[in-house]
JSON list of C-alpha atoms in Angstrom, two decimals:
[
{"chain": "A", "resi": 1, "resn": "MET", "atom": "CA", "xyz": [0.00, 0.00, 0.00]},
{"chain": "A", "resi": 2, "resn": "PRO", "atom": "CA", "xyz": [1.49, 3.37, -1.00]},
{"chain": "A", "resi": 3, "resn": "GLN", "atom": "CA", "xyz": [2.12, 5.97, 1.67]},
{"chain": "A", "resi": 4, "resn": "PRO", "atom": "CA", "xyz": [-0.37, 8.84, 1.66]},
{"chain": "A", "resi": 5, "resn": "LEU", "atom": "CA", "xyz": [0.57, 12.38, 0.69]},
{"chain": "A", "resi": 6, "resn": "ARG", "atom": "CA", "xyz": [1.73, 14.70, 3.45]},
{"chain": "A", "resi": 7, "resn": "LEU", "atom": "CA", "xyz": [0.66, 18.22, 2.59]},
{"chain": "A", "resi": 8, "resn": "ASN", "atom": "CA", "xyz": [3.04, 20.83, 4.02]},
{"chain": "A", "resi": 9, "resn": "ALA", "atom": "CA", "xyz": [1.75, 23.99, 2.33]},
{"chain": "A", "resi": 10, "resn": "VAL", "atom": "CA", "xyz": [-0.64, 25.39, -0.27]},
{"chain": "A", "resi": 11, "resn": "ALA", "atom": "CA", "xyz": [-0.05, 28.59, -2.23]},
{"chain": "A", "resi": 12, "resn": "LEU", "atom": "CA", "xyz": [-2.61, 30.42, -4.37]},
{"chain": "A", "resi": 13, "resn": "ILE", "atom": "CA", "xyz": [-1.05, 32.87, -6.80]},
{"chain": "A", "resi": 14, "resn": "SER", "atom": "CA", "xyz": [-2.90, 35.47, -8.84]},
{"chain": "A", "resi": 15, "resn": "PRO", "atom": "CA", "xyz": [-2.66, 35.77, -12.63]},
{"chain": "A", "resi": 16, "resn": "GLN", "atom": "CA", "xyz": [-0.37, 38.76, -12.03]},
{"chain": "A", "resi": 17, "resn": "ASN", "atom": "CA", "xyz": [2.02, 36.47, -10.07]},
{"chain": "A", "resi": 18, "resn": "HIS", "atom": "CA", "xyz": [1.18, 37.88, -6.64]},
{"chain": "A", "resi": 19, "resn": "PRO", "atom": "CA", "xyz": [1.03, 35.22, -3.93]},
{"chain": "A", "resi": 20, "resn": "ILE", "atom": "CA", "xyz": [-2.37, 35.84, -2.42]},
{"chain": "A", "resi": 21, "resn": "LEU", "atom": "CA", "xyz": [-2.66, 33.02, 0.08]},
{"chain": "A", "resi": 22, "resn": "ILE", "atom": "CA", "xyz": [0.08, 30.80, 1.43]},
{"chain": "A", "resi": 23, "resn": "ARG", "atom": "CA", "xyz": [-1.26, 28.30, 3.95]},
{"chain": "A", "resi": 24, "resn": "THR", "atom": "CA", "xyz": [1.41, 26.33, 5.79]},
{"chain": "A", "resi": 25, "resn": "PHE", "atom": "CA", "xyz": [0.83, 23.27, 7.96]},
{"chain": "A", "resi": 26, "resn": "GLN", "atom": "CA", "xyz": [4.34, 23.12, 9.45]},
{"chain": "A", "resi": 27, "resn": "LYS", "atom": "CA", "xyz": [4.92, 25.51, 12.35]},
{"chain": "A", "resi": 28, "resn": "GLY", "atom": "CA", "xyz": [8.03, 27.64, 12.09]},
{"chain": "A", "resi": 29, "resn": "ASP", "atom": "CA", "xyz": [8.55, 27.05, 8.36]},
{"chain": "A", "resi": 30, "resn": "GLU", "atom": "CA", "xyz": [6.34, 29.84, 6.98]},
{"chain": "A", "resi": 31, "resn": "LEU", "atom": "CA", "xyz": [9.23, 31.69, 5.35]},
{"chain": "A", "resi": 32, "resn": "LYS", "atom": "CA", "xyz": [10.43, 28.50, 3.67]},
{"chain": "A", "resi": 33, "resn": "TYR", "atom": "CA", "xyz": [7.06, 27.99, 2.00]},
{"chain": "A", "resi": 34, "resn": "HIS", "atom": "CA", "xyz": [6.91, 31.61, 0.85]},
{"chain": "A", "resi": 35, "resn": "TYR", "atom": "CA", "xyz": [10.22, 30.90, -0.84]},
{"chain": "A", "resi": 36, "resn": "VAL", "atom": "CA", "xyz": [8.79, 27.70, -2.37]},
{"chain": "A", "resi": 37, "resn": "ALA", "atom": "CA", "xyz": [5.83, 29.65, -3.77]},
{"chain": "A", "resi": 38, "resn": "HIS", "atom": "CA", "xyz": [8.01, 32.38, -5.26]},
{"chain": "A", "resi": 39, "resn": "THR", "atom": "CA", "xyz": [10.49, 29.92, -6.72]},
{"chain": "A", "resi": 40, "resn": "SER", "atom": "CA", "xyz": [7.67, 27.90, -8.25]},
{"chain": "A", "resi": 41, "resn": "LEU", "atom": "CA", "xyz": [6.58, 30.95, -10.24]},
{"chain": "A", "resi": 42, "resn": "ASP", "atom": "CA", "xyz": [9.78, 30.82, -12.27]},
{"chain": "A", "resi": 43, "resn": "VAL", "atom": "CA", "xyz": [9.22, 27.18, -13.20]},
{"chain": "A", "resi": 44, "resn": "ILE", "atom": "CA", "xyz": [5.53, 27.75, -13.97]},
{"chain": "A", "resi": 45, "resn": "GLU", "atom": "CA", "xyz": [6.43, 30.69, -16.20]},
{"chain": "A", "resi": 46, "resn": "GLU", "atom": "CA", "xyz": [9.01, 28.61, -18.01]},
{"chain": "A", "resi": 47, "resn": "ARG", "atom": "CA", "xyz": [6.59, 25.75, -18.64]},
{"chain": "A", "resi": 48, "resn": "THR", "atom": "CA", "xyz": [3.71, 27.94, -19.81]},
{"chain": "A", "resi": 49, "resn": "SER", "atom": "CA", "xyz": [5.65, 30.49, -21.88]},
{"chain": "A", "resi": 50, "resn": "GLY", "atom": "CA", "xyz": [5.42, 29.98, -25.59]},
{"chain": "A", "resi": 51, "resn": "VAL", "atom": "CA", "xyz": [2.33, 27.83, -25.19]},
{"chain": "A", "resi": 52, "resn": "PRO", "atom": "CA", "xyz": [-0.73, 29.80, -26.35]},
{"chain": "A", "resi": 53, "resn": "LYS", "atom": "CA", "xyz": [-3.12, 27.84, -24.18]},
{"chain": "A", "resi": 54, "resn": "PRO", "atom": "CA", "xyz": [-1.98, 24.95, -22.00]},
{"chain": "A", "resi": 55, "resn": "ALA", "atom": "CA", "xyz": [-3.89, 21.79, -22.82]},
{"chain": "A", "resi": 56, "resn": "GLU", "atom": "CA", "xyz": [-3.76, 20.54, -19.25]},
{"chain": "A", "resi": 57, "resn": "CYS", "atom": "CA", "xyz": [-4.01, 22.42, -15.97]},
{"chain": "A", "resi": 58, "resn": "TYR", "atom": "CA", "xyz": [-1.74, 20.07, -14.03]},
{"chain": "A", "resi": 59, "resn": "LEU", "atom": "CA", "xyz": [1.91, 21.03, -14.47]},
{"chain": "A", "resi": 60, "resn": "GLY", "atom": "CA", "xyz": [3.38, 18.11, -12.54]},
{"chain": "A", "resi": 61, "resn": "LEU", "atom": "CA", "xyz": [6.45, 18.17, -10.35]},
{"chain": "A", "resi": 62, "resn": "LEU", "atom": "CA", "xyz": [8.02, 21.63, -10.50]},
{"chain": "A", "resi": 63, "resn": "TYR", "atom": "CA", "xyz": [11.13, 20.97, -8.42]},
{"chain": "A", "resi": 64, "resn": "VAL", "atom": "CA", "xyz": [12.47, 19.33, -5.27]},
{"chain": "A", "resi": 65, "resn": "MET", "atom": "CA", "xyz": [14.13, 21.28, -2.47]},
{"chain": "A", "resi": 66, "resn": "ASP", "atom": "CA", "xyz": [15.55, 19.64, 0.67]},
{"chain": "A", "resi": 67, "resn": "ASP", "atom": "CA", "xyz": [12.60, 17.69, 2.08]},
{"chain": "A", "resi": 68, "resn": "VAL", "atom": "CA", "xyz": [9.84, 19.25, -0.05]},
{"chain": "A", "resi": 69, "resn": "ALA", "atom": "CA", "xyz": [8.50, 18.52, -3.52]},
{"chain": "A", "resi": 70, "resn": "ALA", "atom": "CA", "xyz": [6.60, 21.37, -5.21]},
{"chain": "A", "resi": 71, "resn": "TYR", "atom": "CA", "xyz": [3.79, 20.55, -7.67]},
{"chain": "A", "resi": 72, "resn": "GLY", "atom": "CA", "xyz": [2.00, 23.08, -9.87]},
{"chain": "A", "resi": 73, "resn": "TYR", "atom": "CA", "xyz": [-1.46, 23.67, -11.32]},
{"chain": "A", "resi": 74, "resn": "ILE", "atom": "CA", "xyz": [-2.78, 26.55, -13.42]},
{"chain": "A", "resi": 75, "resn": "THR", "atom": "CA", "xyz": [-6.48, 27.25, -13.90]},
{"chain": "A", "resi": 76, "resn": "PRO", "atom": "CA", "xyz": [-7.98, 28.36, -17.23]},
{"chain": "A", "resi": 77, "resn": "LEU", "atom": "CA", "xyz": [-8.08, 31.91, -15.84]},
{"chain": "A", "resi": 78, "resn": "LYS", "atom": "CA", "xyz": [-4.30, 31.78, -15.12]},
{"chain": "A", "resi": 79, "resn": "MET", "atom": "CA", "xyz": [-4.71, 31.38, -11.35]},
{"chain": "A", "resi": 80, "resn": "LYS", "atom": "CA", "xyz": [-1.72, 29.36, -10.15]},
{"chain": "A", "resi": 81, "resn": "MET", "atom": "CA", "xyz": [-1.70, 26.83, -7.33]},
{"chain": "A", "resi": 82, "resn": "VAL", "atom": "CA", "xyz": [1.37, 25.29, -5.75]},
{"chain": "A", "resi": 83, "resn": "VAL", "atom": "CA", "xyz": [1.33, 22.39, -3.34]},
{"chain": "A", "resi": 84, "resn": "ALA", "atom": "CA", "xyz": [4.36, 21.52, -1.22]},
{"chain": "A", "resi": 85, "resn": "LEU", "atom": "CA", "xyz": [4.46, 17.85, -0.28]},
{"chain": "A", "resi": 86, "resn": "ALA", "atom": "CA", "xyz": [6.82, 16.22, 2.17]},
{"chain": "A", "resi": 87, "resn": "LEU", "atom": "CA", "xyz": [9.30, 13.91, 0.48]},
{"chain": "A", "resi": 88, "resn": "THR", "atom": "CA", "xyz": [8.92, 10.26, 1.36]},
{"chain": "A", "resi": 89, "resn": "ASP", "atom": "CA", "xyz": [10.45, 7.03, 0.15]},
{"chain": "A", "resi": 90, "resn": "SER", "atom": "CA", "xyz": [7.25, 6.05, -1.64]},
{"chain": "A", "resi": 91, "resn": "VAL", "atom": "CA", "xyz": [6.21, 6.98, -5.15]},
{"chain": "A", "resi": 92, "resn": "VAL", "atom": "CA", "xyz": [3.85, 9.94, -5.47]},
{"chain": "A", "resi": 93, "resn": "ARG", "atom": "CA", "xyz": [1.16, 9.18, -7.99]},
{"chain": "A", "resi": 94, "resn": "ASP", "atom": "CA", "xyz": [0.04, 12.03, -10.23]},
{"chain": "A", "resi": 95, "resn": "VAL", "atom": "CA", "xyz": [-3.58, 10.91, -9.80]},
{"chain": "A", "resi": 96, "resn": "ASP", "atom": "CA", "xyz": [-3.41, 11.66, -6.07]},
{"chain": "A", "resi": 97, "resn": "VAL", "atom": "CA", "xyz": [-1.83, 15.07, -6.58]},
{"chain": "A", "resi": 98, "resn": "ILE", "atom": "CA", "xyz": [-4.38, 15.96, -9.29]},
{"chain": "A", "resi": 99, "resn": "ALA", "atom": "CA", "xyz": [-7.19, 15.05, -6.89]},
{"chain": "A", "resi": 100, "resn": "VAL", "atom": "CA", "xyz": [-5.75, 17.48, -4.32]},
{"chain": "A", "resi": 101, "resn": "PHE", "atom": "CA", "xyz": [-5.49, 20.23, -6.93]},
{"chain": "A", "resi": 102, "resn": "LYS", "atom": "CA", "xyz": [-9.04, 19.67, -8.14]},
{"chain": "A", "resi": 103, "resn": "ALA", "atom": "CA", "xyz": [-10.32, 19.91, -4.57]},
{"chain": "A", "resi": 104, "resn": "LEU", "atom": "CA", "xyz": [-8.36, 23.16, -4.08]},
{"chain": "A", "resi": 105, "resn": "HIS", "atom": "CA", "xyz": [-9.60, 24.51, -7.41]},
{"chain": "A", "resi": 106, "resn": "MET", "atom": "CA", "xyz": [-13.19, 23.75, -6.46]},
{"chain": "A", "resi": 107, "resn": "ALA", "atom": "CA", "xyz": [-12.75, 25.39, -3.04]},
{"chain": "A", "resi": 108, "resn": "PHE", "atom": "CA", "xyz": [-11.38, 28.52, -4.70]},
{"chain": "A", "resi": 109, "resn": "TYR", "atom": "CA", "xyz": [-14.13, 28.48, -7.31]},
{"chain": "A", "resi": 110, "resn": "ARG", "atom": "CA", "xyz": [-16.81, 28.30, -4.61]},
{"chain": "A", "resi": 111, "resn": "ALA", "atom": "CA", "xyz": [-15.18, 31.12, -2.66]},
{"chain": "A", "resi": 112, "resn": "VAL", "atom": "CA", "xyz": [-15.04, 33.36, -5.74]},
{"chain": "A", "resi": 113, "resn": "SER", "atom": "CA", "xyz": [-18.64, 32.48, -6.63]},
{"chain": "A", "resi": 114, "resn": "ASN", "atom": "CA", "xyz": [-19.92, 33.97, -3.39]},
{"chain": "A", "resi": 115, "resn": "PRO", "atom": "CA", "xyz": [-22.29, 36.76, -4.53]},
{"chain": "A", "resi": 116, "resn": "PHE", "atom": "CA", "xyz": [-21.67, 38.78, -1.37]},
{"chain": "A", "resi": 117, "resn": "LEU", "atom": "CA", "xyz": [-17.96, 39.28, -1.98]},
{"chain": "A", "resi": 118, "resn": "LYS", "atom": "CA", "xyz": [-17.06, 42.43, -3.89]},
{"chain": "A", "resi": 119, "resn": "LEU", "atom": "CA", "xyz": [-14.17, 41.47, -6.10]},
{"chain": "A", "resi": 120, "resn": "ASP", "atom": "CA", "xyz": [-14.56, 44.47, -8.38]},
{"chain": "A", "resi": 121, "resn": "ALA", "atom": "CA", "xyz": [-14.53, 47.09, -5.62]},
{"chain": "A", "resi": 122, "resn": "THR", "atom": "CA", "xyz": [-11.21, 48.94, -5.82]},
{"chain": "A", "resi": 123, "resn": "PRO", "atom": "CA", "xyz": [-9.77, 50.76, -2.84]},
{"chain": "A", "resi": 124, "resn": "GLU", "atom": "CA", "xyz": [-9.46, 54.48, -3.37]},
{"chain": "A", "resi": 125, "resn": "SER", "atom": "CA", "xyz": [-5.90, 54.59, -2.06]},
{"chain": "A", "resi": 126, "resn": "SER", "atom": "CA", "xyz": [-4.40, 52.19, -4.60]},
{"chain": "A", "resi": 127, "resn": "THR", "atom": "CA", "xyz": [-4.15, 52.52, -8.36]},
{"chain": "A", "resi": 128, "resn": "ASP", "atom": "CA", "xyz": [-2.49, 49.13, -8.92]},
{"chain": "A", "resi": 129, "resn": "TYR", "atom": "CA", "xyz": [-5.18, 46.96, -7.38]},
{"chain": "A", "resi": 130, "resn": "SER", "atom": "CA", "xyz": [-5.89, 43.31, -8.00]},
{"chain": "A", "resi": 131, "resn": "PRO", "atom": "CA", "xyz": [-9.15, 41.88, -6.64]},
{"chain": "A", "resi": 132, "resn": "TYR", "atom": "CA", "xyz": [-7.30, 38.70, -5.73]},
{"chain": "A", "resi": 133, "resn": "GLN", "atom": "CA", "xyz": [-5.23, 40.58, -3.15]},
{"chain": "A", "resi": 134, "resn": "VAL", "atom": "CA", "xyz": [-8.14, 40.41, -0.71]},
{"chain": "A", "resi": 135, "resn": "VAL", "atom": "CA", "xyz": [-8.20, 36.58, -0.69]},
{"chain": "A", "resi": 136, "resn": "GLY", "atom": "CA", "xyz": [-6.09, 36.53, 2.45]},
{"chain": "A", "resi": 137, "resn": "SER", "atom": "CA", "xyz": [-8.50, 38.84, 4.28]},
{"chain": "A", "resi": 138, "resn": "VAL", "atom": "CA", "xyz": [-10.97, 37.83, 6.96]},
{"chain": "A", "resi": 139, "resn": "LYS", "atom": "CA", "xyz": [-13.81, 37.58, 4.44]},
{"chain": "A", "resi": 140, "resn": "TRP", "atom": "CA", "xyz": [-12.08, 34.57, 2.88]},
{"chain": "A", "resi": 141, "resn": "SER", "atom": "CA", "xyz": [-12.03, 32.48, 6.06]},
{"chain": "A", "resi": 142, "resn": "ARG", "atom": "CA", "xyz": [-14.28, 29.91, 4.39]},
{"chain": "A", "resi": 143, "resn": "LEU", "atom": "CA", "xyz": [-11.60, 29.26, 1.75]},
{"chain": "A", "resi": 144, "resn": "ARG", "atom": "CA", "xyz": [-8.98, 28.79, 4.46]},
{"chain": "A", "resi": 145, "resn": "ARG", "atom": "CA", "xyz": [-11.30, 26.38, 6.28]},
{"chain": "A", "resi": 146, "resn": "LYS", "atom": "CA", "xyz": [-11.78, 24.36, 3.07]},
{"chain": "A", "resi": 147, "resn": "ILE", "atom": "CA", "xyz": [-8.01, 24.19, 2.57]},
{"chain": "A", "resi": 148, "resn": "ASP", "atom": "CA", "xyz": [-7.67, 22.97, 6.17]},
{"chain": "A", "resi": 149, "resn": "GLU", "atom": "CA", "xyz": [-10.35, 20.34, 5.48]},
{"chain": "A", "resi": 150, "resn": "ILE", "atom": "CA", "xyz": [-8.41, 19.09, 2.46]},
{"chain": "A", "resi": 151, "resn": "HIS", "atom": "CA", "xyz": [-5.31, 18.86, 4.65]},
{"chain": "A", "resi": 152, "resn": "ARG", "atom": "CA", "xyz": [-7.22, 16.94, 7.33]},
{"chain": "A", "resi": 153, "resn": "ALA", "atom": "CA", "xyz": [-8.75, 14.64, 4.70]},
{"chain": "A", "resi": 154, "resn": "LEU", "atom": "CA", "xyz": [-5.29, 13.67, 3.52]},
{"chain": "A", "resi": 155, "resn": "GLY", "atom": "CA", "xyz": [-4.33, 13.05, 7.15]},
{"chain": "A", "resi": 156, "resn": "SER", "atom": "CA", "xyz": [-7.36, 10.83, 7.76]},
{"chain": "A", "resi": 157, "resn": "TYR", "atom": "CA", "xyz": [-6.55, 9.02, 4.52]},
{"chain": "A", "resi": 158, "resn": "ALA", "atom": "CA", "xyz": [-3.19, 8.27, 6.11]},
{"chain": "A", "resi": 159, "resn": "THR", "atom": "CA", "xyz": [-4.78, 6.47, 9.04]},
{"chain": "A", "resi": 160, "resn": "SER", "atom": "CA", "xyz": [-7.24, 4.39, 7.00]}
]
């Protein structure tokens, strides 16, 4: 039986390459996973440049750093997702990683589809405003809870 995935961090990155939510599950390593998210942008850009429209959202393994493997996913609207998984001795199946990304994509989709969120409201103080910058705010607590549920589901999968 293959070992289950151990999710260390999730990063949501806007189409303008601004990390908008980096959720870590390892205490004390927050800065490390910010670095993983930023470094992943270079690899994602390299893989998607020159391709008019990527045929598949899943970008696969982006790179490995120390004890972390970074996997990438890009939505049709150019929203990027990066998942940092703990390295283990077992083989990581792409099917399992794709299932995690699809769950994250659906959680983000549901959060954006909330009719009570004002994504088009621009603050008066900023001229360079992206509506995705507010994803980390308190109004997006439901998205963070869904990400935590996905993390817990992978953990419960580990015990079954």
